[in-house]
Coordinates of C-alpha atoms in Angstrom, one line a residue:
X1 CA 0.0 0.0 0.0
X2 CA 1.1 3.5 -0.8
X3 CA -0.8 6.3 0.9
X4 CA -0.3 10.0 1.4
X5 CA 0.4 12.9 3.5
X6 CA 2.3 15.8 2.0
X7 CA 2.9 16.5 -1.7
X8 CA 5.2 15.1 -4.4
X9 CA 6.5 18.0 -6.5
X10 CA 8.3 17.3 -9.7
X11 CA 9.6 20.9 -10.2
X12 CA 8.9 20.4 -13.9
X13 CA 9.1 24.0 -15.0
X14 CA 12.6 23.8 -16.4
X15 CA 11.7 20.7 -18.3
X16 CA 8.6 22.3 -19.8
X17 CA 10.7 25.2 -21.1
X18 CA 12.9 22.7 -23.0
X19 CA 10.0 20.8 -24.6
X20 CA 9.7 20.8 -28.3
X21 CA 6.0 21.6 -27.8
X22 CA 7.0 24.9 -26.2
X23 CA 10.0 25.6 -28.4
X24 CA 9.6 24.1 -31.9
X25 CA 13.3 24.5 -32.6
X26 CA 14.2 22.0 -29.9
X27 CA 14.3 18.2 -30.5
X28 CA 11.5 16.1 -28.9
X29 CA 12.8 14.2 -26.0
X30 CA 11.2 12.2 -23.2
X31 CA 11.3 13.6 -19.7
X32 CA 11.1 11.8 -16.3
X33 CA 7.9 10.5 -14.9
X34 CA 7.3 11.7 -11.3
X35 CA 6.0 8.4 -9.9
X36 CA 6.1 5.0 -11.6
X37 CA 4.6 1.7 -10.4
X38 CA 6.2 -1.2 -12.3
X39 CA 5.1 -4.8 -12.3
X40 CA 3.2 -4.3 -9.0
X41 CA 0.6 -6.9 -7.9
X42 CA -2.3 -6.3 -5.5
X43 CA -1.4 -2.6 -5.2
X44 CA -3.3 0.0 -3.3
X45 CA -2.5 3.7 -3.8
X46 CA -4.6 6.4 -2.0
X47 CA -4.6 9.9 -0.7
X48 CA -1.6 11.1 -2.7
X49 CA -1.0 14.7 -4.0
X50 CA 1.4 15.1 -7.0
X51 CA 2.1 18.3 -8.8
X52 CA 4.3 19.8 -11.5
X53 CA 5.7 16.6 -13.0
X54 CA 8.4 16.9 -15.6
X55 CA 6.2 14.8 -17.9
X56 CA 3.7 12.1 -16.7
X57 CA 2.6 12.4 -13.1
X58 CA 1.7 8.8 -12.2
X59 CA 2.3 5.7 -14.4
X60 CA 1.1 2.2 -13.9
X61 CA 3.2 -0.2 -16.0
X62 CA 2.6 -3.9 -16.3
X63 CA 0.7 -4.0 -13.0
X64 CA -2.1 -6.4 -11.9
X65 CA -5.0 -5.9 -9.5
X66 CA -4.6 -2.2 -8.6
X67 CA -6.8 0.1 -6.6
X68 CA -6.3 3.9 -6.8
X69 CA -8.4 6.3 -4.8
X70 CA -8.4 10.0 -3.9
X71 CA -5.3 10.9 -5.9
X72 CA -4.9 14.6 -6.7
X73 CA -2.8 15.8 -9.6
X74 CA -2.1 19.5 -10.4
X75 CA 0.0 21.2 -13.1
X76 CA -0.5 24.3 -15.2
X77 CA -2.8 24.0 -18.3
X78 CA 0.2 25.0 -20.4
X79 CA 2.6 22.3 -19.1
X80 CA 3.4 19.9 -22.0
X81 CA 2.9 16.1 -21.9
X82 CA 2.0 16.2 -18.2
X83 CA -0.5 13.3 -18.2
X84 CA -2.2 12.8 -14.8
X85 CA -2.6 9.1 -14.6
X86 CA -1.1 6.9 -17.3
X87 CA -2.1 3.2 -17.6
X88 CA 0.0 0.9 -19.8
X89 CA 0.3 -2.9 -19.9
X90 CA -1.8 -3.1 -16.8
X91 CA -4.9 -5.2 -16.0
X92 CA -7.6 -5.1 -13.4
X93 CA -7.1 -1.5 -12.2
X94 CA -9.8 0.7 -10.5
X95 CA -9.4 4.4 -10.3
X96 CA -11.9 6.3 -8.1
X97 CA -12.4 9.7 -6.6
X98 CA -9.4 11.3 -8.4
X99 CA -9.1 15.0 -9.2
X100 CA -6.8 16.0 -12.0
X101 CA -5.8 19.4 -13.3
X102 CA -3.0 19.3 -15.9
X103 CA -1.7 20.2 -19.3
X104 CA -2.3 16.9 -21.1
X105 CA -4.6 13.9 -20.7
X106 CA -6.1 13.6 -17.2
X107 CA -6.2 9.8 -17.7
X108 CA -4.4 8.1 -20.6
X109 CA -5.1 4.4 -21.2
X110 CA -2.7 2.9 -23.7
X111 CA -1.5 -0.4 -25.1
X112 CA -1.9 -3.5 -23.0
X113 CA -4.4 -2.0 -20.7
X114 CA -7.5 -4.2 -19.9
X115 CA -10.2 -4.3 -17.3
X116 CA -9.9 -0.6 -16.4
X117 CA -12.6 1.1 -14.3
X118 CA -12.6 4.8 -13.6
X119 CA -15.3 6.3 -11.4
X120 CA -16.0 9.7 -10.0
X121 CA -13.2 11.5 -11.8
X122 CA -12.9 15.3 -11.9
X123 CA -10.8 16.5 -14.9
X124 CA -9.9 20.0 -15.9
X125 CA -8.0 21.8 -17.2
X126 CA -6.4 19.1 -19.3
X127 CA -6.9 17.1 -22.5
X128 CA -9.7 14.9 -21.1
X129 CA -9.9 11.1 -20.6
X130 CA -8.2 9.3 -23.5
X131 CA -7.9 5.8 -24.8
X132 CA -4.5 6.1 -26.6
X133 CA -2.8 7.2 -28.5
X134 CA -2.5 3.7 -30.1
X135 CA -0.5 2.5 -33.1
X136 CA 2.3 5.0 -33.3
X137 CA 5.2 4.0 -35.5
X138 CA 3.2 1.3 -37.2
X139 CA 3.0 -0.6 -33.8
X140 CA 0.4 -3.1 -32.7
X141 CA -1.7 -2.0 -29.7
X142 CA -4.6 -3.5 -27.8
X143 CA -6.9 -1.9 -25.1
X144 CA -10.1 -3.7 -23.9
X145 CA -12.8 -3.6 -21.3
X146 CA -12.7 0.0 -20.1
X147 CA -15.4 1.6 -18.1
X148 CA -15.5 5.4 -17.3
X149 CA -18.6 5.8 -15.0
X150 CA -19.1 9.2 -13.4
X151 CA -16.9 12.0 -14.5
X152 CA -17.0 15.8 -14.6
X153 CA -14.9 17.5 -17.3
X154 CA -14.5 21.3 -17.1
X155 CA -13.0 23.5 -19.8
X156 CA -10.8 20.7 -21.2
X157 CA -9.5 20.4 -24.7
X158 CA -11.3 17.1 -25.1
X159 CA -13.9 15.2 -23.2
X160 CA -13.8 11.4 -23.8
X161 CA -11.4 10.5 -26.6
X162 CA -10.1 7.6 -28.5
X163 CA -7.0 8.4 -30.6
X164 CA -5.1 6.1 -33.0
X165 CA -2.4 6.7 -35.6
X166 CA -2.6 5.6 -39.2
X167 CA -0.4 2.6 -40.0
X168 CA -0.8 0.9 -36.6
X169 CA -2.8 -2.3 -35.9
X170 CA -4.7 -4.0 -33.1
X171 CA -7.9 -2.8 -31.4
X172 CA -9.6 -0.7 -28.9
X173 CA -12.7 -2.6 -27.8
X174 CA -15.5 -3.0 -25.2
X175 CA -15.4 0.6 -23.9
X176 CA -18.1 2.4 -22.0
X177 CA -18.3 6.1 -21.2
X178 CA -21.4 6.8 -19.1
X179 CA -22.8 9.3 -16.6
X180 CA -20.5 12.1 -17.6
X181 CA -21.0 15.9 -17.3
X182 CA -19.2 18.3 -19.6
X183 CA -18.7 22.0 -18.9
X184 CA -17.4 24.2 -21.8
X185 CA -15.4 21.3 -23.3
X186 CA -13.9 21.9 -26.8
X187 CA -14.3 18.3 -28.2
X188 CA -16.7 16.5 -25.8
X189 CA -16.9 13.2 -27.7
X190 CA -14.2 12.3 -30.2
X191 CA -12.8 9.4 -32.0
X192 CA -9.7 10.4 -34.0
X193 CA -8.2 7.7 -36.2
X194 CA -5.9 10.2 -38.0
X195 CA -4.1 11.3 -34.8
X196 CA -0.7 13.0 -35.5
X197 CA 1.3 14.4 -32.5
X198 CA 4.5 15.5 -34.1
X199 CA 6.1 18.6 -35.5
X200 CA 6.3 17.3 -39.1
X201 CA 3.2 16.1 -41.0
X202 CA 2.3 12.4 -40.6
X203 CA 2.4 10.2 -43.7
X204 CA -0.9 9.4 -45.2
X205 CA -0.8 5.7 -44.5
X206 CA -4.1 4.0 -45.1
X207 CA -2.9 0.4 -45.2
X208 CA -3.9 -0.5 -41.7
X209 CA -5.3 1.0 -38.6
X210 CA -6.3 0.1 -35.0
X211 CA -9.9 -1.3 -35.0
X212 CA -12.3 0.6 -32.8
X213 CA -15.3 -1.5 -31.9
X214 CA -18.0 -1.9 -29.3
X215 CA -18.0 1.6 -27.7
X216 CA -20.9 2.9 -25.7
X217 CA -21.6 6.5 -24.9
X218 CA -24.5 6.8 -22.4
X219 CA -26.0 9.5 -20.2
X220 CA -23.6 12.3 -21.3
X221 CA -24.6 15.9 -21.0
X222 CA -23.3 19.4 -20.9
X223 CA -21.8 22.1 -23.1
X224 CA -19.4 22.2 -25.9
X225 CA -17.0 25.2 -26.3
X226 CA -16.9 24.6 -30.1
X227 CA -19.5 23.9 -32.7
X228 CA -18.5 20.3 -33.1
X229 CA -19.8 18.4 -30.0
X230 CA -19.4 14.9 -31.4
X231 CA -16.7 14.1 -33.9
X232 CA -16.1 10.5 -35.1
X233 CA -13.3 10.5 -37.6
X234 CA -13.0 6.8 -38.2
X235 CA -10.8 4.8 -40.7
X236 CA -12.5 4.4 -44.0
X237 CA -11.2 0.8 -44.6
X238 CA -12.1 -0.6 -41.2
X239 CA -14.7 1.8 -39.8
X240 CA -15.7 2.1 -36.2
X241 CA -18.1 -0.7 -35.4
X242 CA -20.7 -1.4 -32.7
X243 CA -20.9 2.2 -31.6
X244 CA -23.9 3.1 -29.3
X245 CA -25.0 6.6 -28.4
X246 CA -27.8 6.8 -25.8
X247 CA -29.1 9.7 -23.8
X248 CA -26.5 12.1 -25.0
X249 CA -27.4 15.8 -24.8
X250 CA -24.7 18.3 -25.7
X251 CA -25.4 22.0 -26.3
X252 CA -23.2 24.8 -27.5
X253 CA -21.8 26.9 -24.7
X254 CA -23.3 30.4 -24.8
X255 CA -26.0 29.3 -27.3
X256 CA -25.9 28.6 -31.0
X257 CA -26.0 25.2 -32.8
X258 CA -24.0 22.2 -31.7
X259 CA -23.2 19.7 -34.5
X260 CA -22.1 16.1 -34.8
X261 CA -20.1 14.5 -37.6
X262 CA -19.8 10.7 -37.9
X263 CA -17.4 9.5 -40.7
X264 CA -17.2 5.7 -41.3
X265 CA -19.2 4.7 -38.3
X266 CA -21.4 1.6 -37.9
X267 CA -24.0 2.2 -35.1
X268 CA -25.5 -0.7 -33.1
X269 CA -28.6 1.3 -32.2
X270 CA -31.0 3.7 -33.8
X271 CA -29.6 7.0 -32.5
X272 CA -32.6 8.9 -33.9
X273 CA -34.8 7.1 -31.3
X274 CA -32.4 7.1 -28.3
X275 CA -32.4 10.7 -27.2
X276 CA -29.2 11.9 -28.9
X277 CA -28.5 15.6 -29.5
X278 CA -26.9 16.7 -31.7
X279 CA -27.7 14.1 -34.3
X280 CA -24.9 12.8 -36.5
X281 CA -24.3 14.1 -40.0
X282 CA -23.2 10.9 -41.5
X283 CA -20.0 10.9 -43.5
X284 CA -18.4 8.2 -45.7
X285 CA -19.4 4.6 -45.1

């Protein structure tokens, strides 16, 4: 068991200044992670405060049977790559009651993660709750059995996001986002299968992609800071399959029309009859 009192401070400011995301002339390099749990079993982490990490705040790598509760993460909105909680190669992990304010993903769930449950999460500022990125460098990546149940996202760049690179392979499957409140979020619901997080343009590689399938969005409401409240940009060759939208109500912050675009999506329900607003403008199939 690891439990808190006090604060872990990564003193990351000098690292942020030397990031290629802050200074485009500098090479992109990894920075240290403030706290890493590696190959831990039957781990409990609770009541920790972590701030200003050089890069990722807390990482769970190749762990099994993990319980995380009441962890608080804080870093400036402008701090680059400062993910709050990062889950990779880990199975059977439960995150509950965590508050995350940072400059990147509040929670990032990447390759090898399965049986992940996140409940009662407060996120913002930050880049939202993300599956991925997956498939960078033509790699194979798998994420499965993820539930996000009960989250509040405030003024984040994204809400709930799945992001994959062109050219990768594998799958992101059996994912549920439910009982989520959005407040002035720029991209509340997004699947981005053309993700590109590098200074130079990514190659247009359509030969393969990570398969996104069996994803449920249920009981999601709030406001979008931009016109596009729902944006599914799925791979044309494979498409996103088994997608369900149910009881989704997103309005434009400050008034005006909110929109939804769904490119290359196969729905498993009739979204016209399941209380979904805005309705999708269907793209390529």
